[in-house]
Coordinates of C-alpha atoms and ligand atoms in Angstrom, one line a residue:
M763 CA 0.0 0.0 0.0
K764 CA 1.3 3.4 -1.0
E765 CA 1.5 5.0 2.4
R766 CA -0.2 8.3 3.1
M767 CA -1.4 9.0 -0.5
V768 CA -4.8 10.5 -0.5
Y769 CA -7.5 11.4 -3.0
L770 CA -8.3 15.1 -3.6
N771 CA -10.5 16.5 -6.3
G772 CA -9.6 13.8 -8.9
E773 CA -5.9 13.5 -8.0
I774 CA -3.9 11.2 -5.8
V775 CA -1.5 13.4 -3.8
P776 CA 0.7 13.0 -0.7
Y777 CA -1.2 13.5 2.6
E778 CA 0.9 16.5 3.5
K779 CA 0.0 18.3 0.3
A780 CA -3.8 17.9 0.8
T781 CA -4.3 20.8 3.2
V782 CA -7.3 23.0 4.1
P783 CA -6.9 26.7 4.8
L784 CA -7.6 27.9 8.4
L785 CA -10.6 30.1 7.3
N786 CA -12.2 27.3 5.2
T787 CA -15.9 27.4 5.9
S788 CA -16.3 23.7 6.5
F789 CA -13.4 23.6 8.9
R790 CA -14.8 26.6 10.8
Y791 CA -18.3 25.3 11.2
G792 CA -18.0 21.5 11.0
A793 CA -20.0 21.7 7.7
M794 CA -18.4 18.7 6.1
V795 CA -20.3 15.6 5.0
F796 CA -18.6 12.2 4.8
E797 CA -18.9 8.5 4.5
G798 CA -16.9 5.7 6.2
L799 CA -16.5 2.7 3.9
R800 CA -14.7 -0.6 4.2
A801 CA -12.8 -2.6 1.5
Y802 CA -12.0 -6.2 2.2
W803 CA -8.8 -7.7 0.8
I804 CA -9.1 -11.2 -0.8
P805 CA -5.5 -12.6 -1.0
Q806 CA -6.6 -15.7 -3.0
S807 CA -7.7 -13.6 -5.9
G808 CA -5.8 -10.4 -5.4
T809 CA -9.0 -8.4 -5.3
L810 CA -10.3 -5.7 -3.0
N811 CA -14.1 -5.8 -2.4
I812 CA -15.5 -2.4 -1.6
F813 CA -18.6 -3.1 0.5
R814 CA -21.9 -1.5 -0.4
L815 CA -20.3 1.4 -2.4
K816 CA -23.5 2.3 -4.1
E817 CA -25.4 2.7 -0.8
H818 CA -22.6 4.8 0.7
A819 CA -22.7 7.1 -2.4
A820 CA -26.5 7.3 -2.2
R821 CA -26.2 8.4 1.5
L822 CA -23.5 10.9 0.7
L823 CA -25.8 12.5 -1.8
E824 CA -28.6 12.6 0.8
S825 CA -26.3 14.3 3.2
I826 CA -25.3 16.8 0.4
K827 CA -28.9 17.5 -0.3
L828 CA -30.0 18.0 3.3
M829 CA -26.9 20.2 4.0
R830 CA -28.1 22.4 1.1
F831 CA -24.7 22.0 -0.5
E832 CA -24.7 22.5 -4.3
E833 CA -25.8 19.2 -5.8
T834 CA -23.0 19.0 -8.3
Y835 CA -21.7 15.4 -7.8
T836 CA -23.3 12.4 -9.4
S837 CA -23.4 9.0 -7.8
E838 CA -21.0 7.8 -10.5
Q839 CA -18.4 10.4 -9.6
I840 CA -18.6 9.6 -6.0
E841 CA -18.2 5.9 -6.6
R842 CA -15.5 6.4 -9.2
A843 CA -13.5 8.5 -6.7
V844 CA -13.3 5.6 -4.3
I845 CA -12.5 3.0 -7.0
D846 CA -9.8 5.1 -8.7
Y847 CA -8.2 5.9 -5.4
L848 CA -8.0 2.3 -4.2
A849 CA -6.8 1.1 -7.6
A850 CA -3.9 3.6 -7.3
L851 CA -3.3 2.9 -3.6
K852 CA -3.2 -0.9 -4.0
P853 CA -3.7 -1.8 -0.4
A854 CA -3.1 -5.6 0.1
Q855 CA -5.1 -5.6 3.3
D856 CA -8.5 -4.6 4.7
V857 CA -8.9 -0.8 4.7
H858 CA -11.3 1.8 6.0
I859 CA -11.9 4.7 3.6
R860 CA -13.1 8.1 4.8
Q861 CA -14.7 10.0 1.9
M862 CA -15.4 13.7 2.5
V863 CA -17.3 16.4 0.7
F864 CA -16.6 20.0 1.9
L865 CA -16.8 23.6 0.9
D866 CA -14.0 25.2 -1.1
S867 CA -15.0 28.5 0.5
E868 CA -14.0 31.0 3.2
E869 CA -17.5 32.6 3.2
F870 CA -19.9 32.6 6.2
Y871 CA -21.6 29.3 7.3
Y872 CA -24.4 29.7 4.7
A873 CA -22.0 29.1 1.8
R874 CA -23.3 26.2 -0.4
G875 CA -20.4 25.7 -2.7
P876 CA -18.2 25.2 -4.6
L877 CA -17.5 21.7 -3.3
Q878 CA -14.4 19.5 -3.1
M879 CA -14.0 15.8 -2.5
A880 CA -11.3 14.0 -0.6
A881 CA -10.7 10.4 0.5
V882 CA -8.2 8.8 2.9
A883 CA -7.8 5.1 3.4
V884 CA -6.2 3.5 6.5
P885 CA -5.5 -0.2 7.3
M886 CA -8.3 -1.5 9.5
G887 CA -8.8 -5.0 10.8
R888 CA -11.5 -6.0 13.3
R889 CA -12.2 -3.4 16.0
R890 CA -11.5 -3.7 19.7
G891 CA -14.2 -5.8 21.4
F892 CA -15.0 -7.7 18.2
E893 CA -14.3 -11.0 20.0
K894 CA -14.8 -10.5 23.7
G895 CA -17.4 -7.7 23.6
I896 CA -17.5 -4.3 25.3
N897 CA -19.2 -2.7 28.3
C898 CA -21.6 0.2 27.6
N899 CA -23.3 2.9 29.6
I900 CA -26.5 4.7 29.0
S901 CA -25.3 8.2 28.3
S902 CA -26.6 11.2 30.3
W903 CA -26.5 13.1 27.0
R904 CA -29.4 13.0 24.6
R905 CA -29.1 12.2 21.0
I906 CA -29.3 15.2 18.7
S907 CA -32.7 15.5 17.0
D908 CA -34.2 15.7 13.6
Q909 CA -35.7 19.0 14.7
S910 CA -32.3 20.7 15.3
I911 CA -29.2 18.9 14.0
P912 CA -30.5 15.9 12.0
P913 CA -28.6 12.7 12.8
R914 CA -29.7 11.4 9.4
I915 CA -27.1 13.8 7.9
K916 CA -23.6 12.3 8.2
C917 CA -22.0 15.6 9.0
A918 CA -18.8 16.3 10.9
G919 CA -20.6 18.8 13.3
N920 CA -23.0 16.0 14.4
Y921 CA -20.1 14.2 16.1
Q922 CA -19.9 16.8 18.9
N923 CA -22.8 14.9 20.4
S924 CA -20.9 11.6 20.0
R925 CA -17.8 13.2 21.5
L926 CA -19.5 14.4 24.7
A927 CA -21.1 11.0 25.2
H928 CA -18.0 9.0 24.4
I929 CA -15.7 11.0 26.8
E930 CA -18.3 10.7 29.5
S931 CA -18.5 7.0 29.0
I932 CA -14.7 6.5 29.1
E933 CA -14.3 8.7 32.2
S934 CA -17.0 6.7 33.9
G935 CA -15.1 3.5 33.3
Y936 CA -17.0 2.1 30.4
D937 CA -16.0 1.4 26.8
Y938 CA -18.7 3.1 24.8
P939 CA -22.0 5.0 25.2
L940 CA -25.5 4.1 24.1
I941 CA -27.6 7.2 23.6
M942 CA -31.3 7.9 24.1
N943 CA -33.2 10.3 22.0
D944 CA -35.1 13.3 23.4
R945 CA -38.2 11.1 23.7
G946 CA -36.2 8.8 26.0
K947 CA -36.1 5.9 23.6
V948 CA -33.0 4.1 22.5
S949 CA -31.4 5.8 19.5
E950 CA -27.9 4.6 18.7
G951 CA -24.3 4.4 19.8
A952 CA -21.8 7.3 19.5
G953 CA -20.8 6.1 16.0
S954 CA -22.8 2.9 15.4
A955 CA -26.3 1.5 15.3
V956 CA -27.6 -0.7 18.1
M957 CA -29.4 -4.0 17.9
L958 CA -30.7 -6.4 20.5
V959 CA -32.1 -9.9 20.6
R960 CA -35.3 -10.1 22.6
H961 CA -37.4 -13.3 22.9
G962 CA -35.4 -14.6 19.9
A963 CA -36.2 -11.7 17.6
L964 CA -33.7 -9.2 16.3
V965 CA -34.8 -5.7 17.3
T966 CA -33.5 -2.3 16.3
P967 CA -34.9 1.2 16.6
P968 CA -36.6 2.7 13.5
A969 CA -35.2 5.4 11.1
T970 CA -37.3 7.9 13.0
A971 CA -35.5 7.3 16.3
D972 CA -32.9 10.0 15.6
I973 CA -30.4 7.7 14.1
L974 CA -28.0 7.7 11.2
E975 CA -29.6 5.4 8.7
S976 CA -26.8 2.9 9.0
I977 CA -25.9 0.7 6.0
T978 CA -24.7 -2.1 8.2
R979 CA -28.0 -2.0 10.1
A980 CA -29.8 -2.5 6.8
T981 CA -27.4 -5.3 5.8
L982 CA -27.8 -7.2 9.1
L983 CA -31.6 -6.9 9.0
E984 CA -31.5 -8.6 5.6
L985 CA -28.9 -11.2 6.6
A986 CA -30.8 -12.0 9.8
R987 CA -34.0 -12.6 8.0
D988 CA -32.7 -14.3 4.9
R989 CA -29.7 -16.3 6.2
L990 CA -30.6 -17.0 9.8
G991 CA -34.4 -17.1 9.4
L992 CA -34.8 -14.7 12.4
S993 CA -37.8 -12.5 12.8
V994 CA -36.9 -8.9 12.7
E995 CA -38.6 -6.0 14.6
V996 CA -37.8 -2.4 13.6
R997 CA -39.5 -0.5 16.4
E998 CA -39.1 1.8 19.3
V999 CA -36.9 0.3 22.0
D1000 CA -37.1 1.2 25.7
R1001 CA -34.0 1.6 27.8
T1002 CA -34.9 -1.3 30.1
E1003 CA -35.3 -3.6 27.1
L1004 CA -31.5 -3.3 26.6
L1005 CA -31.0 -4.7 30.2
L1006 CA -33.4 -7.6 29.6
A1007 CA -32.2 -8.5 26.2
E1008 CA -30.6 -11.9 25.5
E1009 CA -28.0 -10.2 23.4
V1010 CA -27.0 -6.6 22.5
F1011 CA -24.5 -5.5 19.9
L1012 CA -23.3 -2.5 18.0
C1013 CA -23.0 -2.4 14.3
G1014 CA -21.4 -0.1 11.8
T1015 CA -19.0 -0.1 8.9
A1016 CA -15.9 0.2 11.1
E1017 CA -17.3 -1.9 14.0
E1018 CA -18.9 -4.5 11.8
V1019 CA -20.6 -6.3 14.7
V1020 CA -19.3 -5.7 18.2
P1021 CA -21.0 -7.6 21.1
V1022 CA -22.1 -5.7 24.1
V1023 CA -21.7 -7.8 27.2
G1024 CA -22.8 -5.3 29.8
V1025 CA -25.0 -2.2 30.0
D1026 CA -24.7 0.1 33.0
R1027 CA -22.9 -2.8 34.8
V1028 CA -25.9 -5.1 34.2
R1029 CA -24.8 -8.3 32.6
I1030 CA -26.4 -8.9 29.2
G1031 CA -27.3 -12.6 28.6
A1032 CA -24.5 -14.8 29.9
G1033 CA -22.1 -11.9 29.9
V1034 CA -20.3 -13.2 26.8
P1035 CA -21.0 -12.6 23.1
G1036 CA -24.3 -14.3 22.2
P1037 CA -24.8 -16.9 19.5
I1038 CA -26.9 -14.7 17.2
T1039 CA -24.3 -11.9 17.5
C1040 CA -21.5 -14.3 16.5
Q1041 CA -23.5 -15.8 13.6
L1042 CA -24.1 -12.2 12.3
Q1043 CA -20.4 -11.5 12.5
E1044 CA -19.7 -14.5 10.4
E1045 CA -22.5 -13.7 7.9
L1046 CA -21.4 -10.1 7.5
L1047 CA -17.8 -11.0 6.9
A1048 CA -18.8 -13.8 4.4
A1049 CA -21.0 -11.4 2.5
A1050 CA -18.3 -8.7 2.4
R1051 CA -15.5 -11.1 1.4
G1052 CA -17.6 -13.0 -1.0
N1053 CA -16.9 -16.4 0.4
E1054 CA -20.1 -17.4 -1.3
Q1055 CA -21.7 -15.9 -4.3
H1056 CA -24.6 -14.5 -2.2
Y1057 CA -25.0 -10.7 -2.3
A1058 CA -22.6 -10.1 -5.2
D1059 CA -24.3 -6.8 -5.8
W1060 CA -23.0 -5.6 -2.4
R1061 CA -19.4 -5.9 -3.5
T1062 CA -17.5 -3.7 -6.0
Q1063 CA -14.3 -5.4 -7.0
V1064 CA -11.0 -3.5 -7.5
T1065 CA -8.3 -5.7 -9.0
F1066 CA -4.6 -4.8 -9.1
Ligands
PMP1382 N1 -24.5 5.8 13.6 C1 -23.6 6.7 13.6 C2 -23.7 8.0 14.4 C3 -22.4 6.5 12.8 O1 -21.4 7.4 12.8 C4 -22.3 5.3 12.1 C5 -21.0 5.0 11.4 N2 -21.1 5.6 10.1 C6 -23.3 4.4 12.2 C7 -24.4 4.7 12.9 C8 -23.2 3.1 11.4 O2 -23.5 3.4 10.0 P1 -22.9 2.5 8.9 O3 -23.4 1.1 9.2 O4 -23.5 3.1 7.6 O5 -21.4 2.6 8.9

């Protein structure tokens, strides 16, 4: 992998050369929209599978629209940027790609363009807690709301809410926060969706629970139904349901599936990663790596 080469407006340049001026509007106000994607390295065939590239491009376009940025990029341009970047970078390992769209402006916060696009890939294997699980707290912070700073937009500024909750969690001796929305229902984690297994069904809060519409969440709902034959409930979730659940886990592009073994020091299930959580970890990685031909349309292959 060519170290520290990044994508900026159609070119692959050294990281040090891709700089943003101090008065840049997006930097000043957190007005930058982005995606986090994963690409899985398949050593046997020398291919890299970008996972759910189309869905990430579609969500980036939704963020651009809701941010009232100028709608100048097409889905094809957004997808092509990631493909061309990885083809040039040639990483022979699993990577995480951050694709960003931000203003090329030093105007006030209501500037809407022109836009620029950047992408940066870093090596990323399984995240901490993937095997043994993590301990979560219920944050004292409330999730930002669709009525003020919509969590549906994947915007840099939204992560101030995650930051406050995550620091509080670590300082209180936990690994990671679960955040309730302003109606007191379960929303999501600081940077991941949350799912639970209750009475054998897979349960997750709806798109209207002040969440980011997670692509991994949609992927797992499909895998749970189609591959594991589970019944799936997308509905409001109470805080106490987390404590009574047989299993709880986080999901997201970076996390994939991370088991939660305790919430507010209450043991979840047997206090170890549950069987459905582990099966979903396997199903997700199989779909992403293409061990079987299932879900080929979820994978965009880059060969080098
Ligand atoms: N919620 C938040 C707040 C996130 O930052 C992320 C990570 N992008 C997720 C959920 C998971 O989304 P996805 O599965 O699309 O990565």
